[in-house]
Structures are given as C-alpha cells and as structure tokens.
Coordinates of C-alpha atoms in Angstrom, one line a residue:
Chain H
X1 CA 67.4 -41.6 99.7
X2 CA 68.6 -40.0 96.5
X3 CA 66.4 -42.5 94.6
X4 CA 63.3 -41.2 96.4
X5 CA 64.1 -37.6 95.8
X6 CA 64.7 -38.1 92.1
X7 CA 62.0 -36.4 90.0
X8 CA 61.4 -39.7 88.1
X9 CA 60.2 -41.3 91.3
X10 CA 57.4 -38.7 91.5
X11 CA 56.5 -39.4 87.9
X12 CA 56.5 -43.1 88.6
X13 CA 54.2 -42.6 91.6
X14 CA 51.8 -40.6 89.5
X15 CA 51.9 -43.3 86.7
X16 CA 51.2 -46.1 89.2
X17 CA 48.3 -44.2 90.8
X18 CA 46.7 -43.5 87.4
X19 CA 47.2 -47.2 86.6
X20 CA 45.4 -48.2 89.8
X21 CA 42.5 -45.8 89.1
X22 CA 42.2 -47.0 85.5
X23 CA 42.1 -50.6 86.7
X24 CA 39.5 -49.7 89.3
X25 CA 37.2 -47.8 86.9
X26 CA 37.8 -50.1 83.9
X27 CA 37.4 -53.5 85.7
X28 CA 34.3 -54.9 87.2
X29 CA 34.8 -52.9 90.4
X30 CA 33.9 -49.7 88.7
X31 CA 31.3 -50.9 86.2
X32 CA 28.8 -53.7 86.8
X33 CA 27.4 -53.9 83.4
X34 CA 28.6 -55.2 80.1
X35 CA 27.0 -52.3 78.1
X36 CA 29.3 -49.6 76.6
X37 CA 30.2 -46.9 79.0
X38 CA 31.5 -44.0 76.9
X39 CA 32.5 -41.6 79.7
X40 CA 34.7 -44.1 81.5
X41 CA 36.1 -45.6 78.2
X42 CA 37.1 -42.1 76.9
X43 CA 38.6 -41.2 80.3
X44 CA 40.7 -44.4 80.2
X45 CA 42.0 -43.6 76.7
X46 CA 42.9 -40.0 77.7
X47 CA 44.6 -41.3 80.9
X48 CA 46.6 -43.8 78.7
X49 CA 47.7 -40.9 76.4
X50 CA 48.8 -38.8 79.4
X51 CA 50.7 -41.7 80.9
X52 CA 52.4 -42.4 77.5
X53 CA 53.4 -38.8 77.3
X54 CA 54.8 -38.8 80.8
X55 CA 57.0 -41.8 80.0
X56 CA 58.1 -40.4 76.7
X57 CA 59.0 -36.9 78.1
X58 CA 60.3 -37.9 81.5
X59 CA 61.6 -41.4 81.3
X60 CA 62.8 -41.3 77.7
X61 CA 64.1 -37.8 78.4
X62 CA 62.5 -36.2 75.4
X63 CA 61.8 -33.1 77.5
X64 CA 65.5 -32.3 77.1
X65 CA 65.6 -33.2 73.4
X66 CA 65.6 -30.6 70.5
X67 CA 62.2 -29.3 69.5
X68 CA 61.7 -31.5 66.4
X69 CA 61.8 -34.7 68.5
X70 CA 59.6 -33.2 71.1
X71 CA 57.1 -32.2 68.4
X72 CA 57.1 -35.6 66.7
X73 CA 56.4 -37.3 70.1
X74 CA 53.6 -34.8 70.9
X75 CA 52.1 -35.4 67.5
X76 CA 52.2 -39.2 68.0
X77 CA 50.4 -38.9 71.4
X78 CA 47.8 -36.5 69.9
X79 CA 47.2 -38.6 66.7
X80 CA 46.9 -41.8 68.8
X81 CA 44.6 -40.1 71.3
X82 CA 42.2 -38.5 68.7
X83 CA 42.1 -41.6 66.5
X84 CA 41.4 -44.1 69.3
X85 CA 38.7 -41.9 70.8
X86 CA 37.1 -41.4 67.3
X87 CA 37.2 -45.1 66.5
X88 CA 35.8 -46.0 69.9
X89 CA 33.0 -43.5 69.3
X90 CA 32.2 -45.2 66.0
X91 CA 31.3 -48.4 67.9
X92 CA 28.8 -46.7 70.3
X93 CA 25.2 -47.6 69.7
X94 CA 23.1 -44.7 68.2
X95 CA 21.6 -42.5 70.8
Chain R
X1 CA 90.2 -21.4 62.7
X2 CA 86.5 -20.9 63.0
X3 CA 84.6 -23.6 61.0
X4 CA 81.0 -24.4 60.8
X5 CA 81.6 -27.2 63.4
X6 CA 82.5 -24.6 66.0
X7 CA 79.4 -22.5 65.4
X8 CA 76.8 -22.8 68.2
X9 CA 73.6 -24.4 67.3
X10 CA 70.5 -22.2 67.1
X11 CA 69.0 -22.0 70.6
X12 CA 65.9 -23.9 69.7
X13 CA 67.8 -26.9 68.3
X14 CA 69.8 -27.3 71.6
X15 CA 69.1 -30.3 73.7
X16 CA 70.2 -33.9 74.4
X17 CA 68.9 -36.8 72.4
X18 CA 69.5 -39.9 74.6
X19 CA 71.1 -42.8 72.7
X20 CA 71.9 -43.3 69.1
X21 CA 69.9 -41.4 66.5
X22 CA 69.2 -44.8 64.8
X23 CA 67.4 -46.1 67.9
X24 CA 65.0 -43.1 67.6
X25 CA 64.2 -43.9 64.0
X26 CA 63.4 -47.5 65.0
X27 CA 61.4 -46.5 68.1
X28 CA 59.3 -43.9 66.3
X29 CA 58.7 -46.3 63.4
X30 CA 57.7 -49.1 65.7
X31 CA 55.4 -46.8 67.7
X32 CA 53.7 -45.8 64.4
X33 CA 53.2 -49.4 63.3
X34 CA 51.7 -50.2 66.8
X35 CA 49.5 -47.0 66.5
X36 CA 48.1 -48.4 63.3
X37 CA 47.4 -51.8 64.9
X38 CA 45.7 -50.1 67.9
X39 CA 43.4 -48.2 65.4
X40 CA 42.7 -51.4 63.4
X41 CA 41.7 -53.2 66.6
X42 CA 39.2 -50.4 67.5
X43 CA 37.9 -50.3 63.9
X44 CA 37.0 -54.0 64.0
X45 CA 35.7 -53.6 67.5
X46 CA 33.3 -50.9 66.3
X47 CA 32.0 -53.4 63.7
X48 CA 31.1 -56.0 66.3
X49 CA 31.1 -54.3 69.8
X50 CA 29.0 -57.1 71.3
X51 CA 31.4 -59.9 70.4
X52 CA 34.4 -57.8 71.5
X53 CA 32.8 -57.0 74.9
X54 CA 31.7 -60.5 75.6
X55 CA 35.2 -61.8 74.8
X56 CA 36.9 -59.1 76.8
X57 CA 34.8 -60.1 79.8
X58 CA 36.7 -63.5 79.8
X59 CA 40.0 -61.7 80.3
X60 CA 41.6 -61.4 83.7
X61 CA 42.1 -57.7 84.2
X62 CA 44.2 -58.2 87.2
X63 CA 46.9 -59.8 85.1
X64 CA 47.0 -56.8 82.8
X65 CA 47.1 -54.3 85.8
X66 CA 49.9 -56.3 87.5
X67 CA 51.9 -56.3 84.3
X68 CA 51.4 -52.6 83.8
X69 CA 52.8 -52.0 87.3
X70 CA 55.8 -54.4 86.7
X71 CA 56.7 -52.5 83.5
X72 CA 56.4 -49.1 85.1
X73 CA 58.6 -50.3 88.0
X74 CA 61.1 -51.7 85.5
X75 CA 61.2 -48.4 83.6
X76 CA 61.8 -46.5 86.8
X77 CA 64.7 -48.8 87.6
X78 CA 66.2 -48.2 84.2
X79 CA 65.9 -44.4 84.6
X80 CA 67.7 -44.6 87.9
X81 CA 70.2 -47.0 86.5
X82 CA 71.2 -44.7 83.6
X83 CA 71.4 -41.9 86.0
X84 CA 73.7 -43.9 88.3
X85 CA 75.9 -45.0 85.4
X86 CA 76.3 -41.3 84.3
X87 CA 77.5 -40.5 87.8
X88 CA 79.8 -43.5 87.8
X89 CA 78.0 -45.1 90.7
X90 CA 78.8 -48.6 89.3
X91 CA 77.4 -50.8 92.0
X92 CA 74.1 -48.9 92.1
X93 CA 73.8 -48.9 88.3
X94 CA 74.2 -52.7 88.0
X95 CA 71.8 -53.3 90.9
X96 CA 69.2 -51.1 89.3
X97 CA 69.5 -52.7 85.9
X98 CA 69.3 -56.2 87.5
X99 CA 66.1 -55.0 89.3
X100 CA 64.7 -53.8 86.0
X101 CA 65.5 -57.2 84.4
X102 CA 63.7 -59.0 87.3
X103 CA 60.6 -56.9 86.8
X104 CA 60.7 -57.7 83.1
X105 CA 61.0 -61.4 83.9
X106 CA 58.0 -60.9 86.2
X107 CA 56.0 -59.6 83.3
X108 CA 56.9 -62.7 81.2
X109 CA 55.9 -65.0 84.1
X110 CA 52.5 -63.3 84.5
X111 CA 52.0 -63.4 80.7
X112 CA 52.8 -67.1 80.7
X113 CA 50.1 -67.8 83.3
X114 CA 47.6 -65.6 81.5
X115 CA 48.2 -67.4 78.1
X116 CA 48.1 -70.8 79.9
X117 CA 44.7 -69.9 81.5
X118 CA 43.2 -68.8 78.2
X119 CA 44.5 -71.7 76.1
X120 CA 43.4 -74.2 78.8
X121 CA 39.9 -72.7 78.5
X122 CA 40.0 -73.3 74.8
X123 CA 40.4 -69.6 73.9
X124 CA 42.9 -69.5 71.1
X125 CA 44.0 -67.3 68.2
X126 CA 41.2 -68.7 66.0
X127 CA 38.4 -68.4 68.6
X128 CA 37.1 -65.1 67.2
X129 CA 38.2 -61.7 65.9
X130 CA 38.8 -60.3 69.4
X131 CA 41.0 -63.2 70.4
X132 CA 43.0 -63.0 67.1
X133 CA 43.8 -59.4 68.0
X134 CA 44.4 -60.2 71.6
X135 CA 47.0 -62.8 70.8
X136 CA 48.5 -60.8 67.9
X137 CA 48.9 -57.5 69.8
X138 CA 50.0 -59.0 73.1
X139 CA 52.2 -61.6 71.3
X140 CA 53.9 -58.9 69.2
X141 CA 54.4 -56.8 72.4
X142 CA 55.8 -59.9 74.2
X143 CA 58.3 -60.3 71.4
X144 CA 59.4 -56.7 72.1
X145 CA 59.6 -57.5 75.8
X146 CA 61.9 -60.6 75.1
X147 CA 64.3 -58.5 73.0
X148 CA 64.2 -55.9 75.8
X149 CA 65.2 -58.5 78.3
X150 CA 68.2 -59.4 76.3
X151 CA 69.1 -55.7 76.1
X152 CA 68.6 -55.3 79.9
X153 CA 70.9 -58.2 80.4
X154 CA 73.5 -56.6 78.2
X155 CA 73.1 -53.2 80.0
X156 CA 73.5 -55.0 83.4
X157 CA 76.7 -56.7 82.2
X158 CA 78.1 -53.4 80.8
X159 CA 77.2 -51.4 83.9
X160 CA 79.2 -53.7 86.2
X161 CA 82.4 -51.8 85.2
X162 CA 82.8 -48.1 85.5
X163 CA 81.7 -46.5 82.2
X164 CA 84.1 -43.7 81.3
X165 CA 83.4 -43.1 77.6
X166 CA 80.5 -41.2 76.3
X167 CA 79.8 -43.9 73.7
X168 CA 79.3 -46.5 76.5
X169 CA 76.7 -44.2 78.2
X170 CA 75.1 -43.7 74.8
X171 CA 74.7 -47.5 74.5
X172 CA 72.9 -47.6 77.8
X173 CA 70.7 -44.7 76.8
X174 CA 69.8 -46.6 73.5
X175 CA 68.8 -49.7 75.5
X176 CA 66.8 -47.5 78.0
X177 CA 65.0 -45.8 75.1
X178 CA 63.9 -49.1 73.7
X179 CA 62.7 -50.4 77.0
X180 CA 60.7 -47.3 77.8
X181 CA 59.0 -47.7 74.3
X182 CA 58.0 -51.2 75.4
X183 CA 56.4 -49.6 78.4
X184 CA 54.6 -46.9 76.4
X185 CA 53.1 -49.5 74.0
X186 CA 51.8 -51.6 76.9
X187 CA 50.3 -48.4 78.6
X188 CA 48.1 -48.0 75.5
X189 CA 47.4 -51.8 75.0
X190 CA 46.2 -52.3 78.6
X191 CA 43.1 -50.2 78.5
X192 CA 42.5 -50.9 74.8
X193 CA 42.3 -54.7 75.3
X194 CA 41.5 -55.2 78.9
X195 CA 39.4 -52.3 80.1
X196 CA 37.5 -50.5 77.4
X197 CA 33.7 -50.9 77.9

C-alpha cells in the first residue's frame, strides 16, 4: 500500500491519463481528416512538454536539486516547447 | 578548525543532485542533441507537410501509445525501486527493478513488431524523408533503450544485496537518471512522429 500512497504514483497516474488523452486526440479517433489541425497539434506539443517536466522534476528528482540544475531543466523544456511549436507553425498553410 | 569545507552552502545552492555529476553532464548533453534533432524533423516537415502527413498516416499509433505507457510504468518502477533501496527494503527494490526491466523488454518487443510491420510493407529508411527521420529518431532512441536495459539489469543485480554505502545508492540514482531521460525523450518523440496533424 505504501507504493500507492507514494507521490510518484499520483504523478504516474497523471502522466498515463495525459498520454491516453493525447493518443485519443492525436489518433484517428479524435481527428477524421488528414489536413493540419493546429489547435490539437499545439495542444499535444504543450502536453508533451508538461509531461517531460513532470518526469524531470518528480521522477528524476530535480525538484530537490540546487537551483542551477532546476533552471537548466526548465530552460530545456521551454526552449524545446517554443522551438517545436514555432517550427510546426512554419508548416501550416497560409490562412 | 573551521575550514571552507565546514562552511554551510548558501541556502539557494542546497539540494540533492541524484547520482554522479557526470551522468547529468551526459544526460543534459544528450537531451540537447535530441532537442536539435526534434527541431530538424519539424523543420523538414514544414517544407513538405503533405508528404510527412501521408507517411505518418501509415504508422500504427497504438504501438506508440502502448510503448509510452510501458516506459512510464518502467520509470515509476525505477522511482519506487530507488526509494526502496534507500530504505534498505532489499527484496522490494530488486522486484521493482526487475519489473522496470520487464517493461523495458516490453518496449523492445513492441518496437520489433512495429519495425517488422513497416519493413514488410516496404517502408524503409530510404522510402522518403519522413521515414528516414522515423527510423533515425526511433532507432537512436532504441539504442538508448538497449543501453538502459543493460543498466537496469545491473541495478537489479546490485539491489539484491542490502546497499549500505552512499556510493552504491549513488550508482542506482545514476542509472535511474539515465532511464528517466530515455522516458523524457520518448514522451516528446511520440506526439512528434505519431500524432502531429
């Protein structure tokens, strides 16, 4: 029972739920067209960055690390998130 | 004698870095290289969105989702395993690391079926730009998974005896840090390659 009460278990549940939702929205269940769908795509990228941060801070224990490491990790998540969304945006057809 | 060594660290620098410092240099470097590759993939996708979307439609998203769940479960087992080892719950620690290893093997089995399905359908590294990136990114990630499986095996073997020295726990933490990085990279790869519309 201690395993279930561990805070990592709640984080894992959250990660698994977001994965399930991402799969639902991103696969053919959520979208029935093969045209770009910016809202969902950007949502999926943001969800991925939030999941990555949850793993880095809670599973890799960076939340207990000195601030320089916490900062470097946050910068990585932010740079990846902003770059990927911008590069995705580049590929959208002109409005 | 009051030397610099005895002086407390400034409050803001306090904290625990799990594992060896060297593993963090490697992990952060590796994560940066992957970040560049993620960006390169999306850059080339933007140049030919049609081709990338048509090719992506041939992927089996269920394989990607199952593998995400397997890696997440594996990471959770590792977190609990390190925790058990710190509390010297030897039996629990070794069972948890063995479970993490089994999930990792599950990832490899799913990947094998996925590659087999694609190659049988004639979709290979040279099919088009999308497939070159698909094989390169997932293949490079798979190489990391393979190294991680060796580390998990080592962690399982180490955890079978009570770990009394801080250095032994640090070794487990280093392995755990690497394995979680493998998880983080897949978490970004999954939507990028399988889901982005």
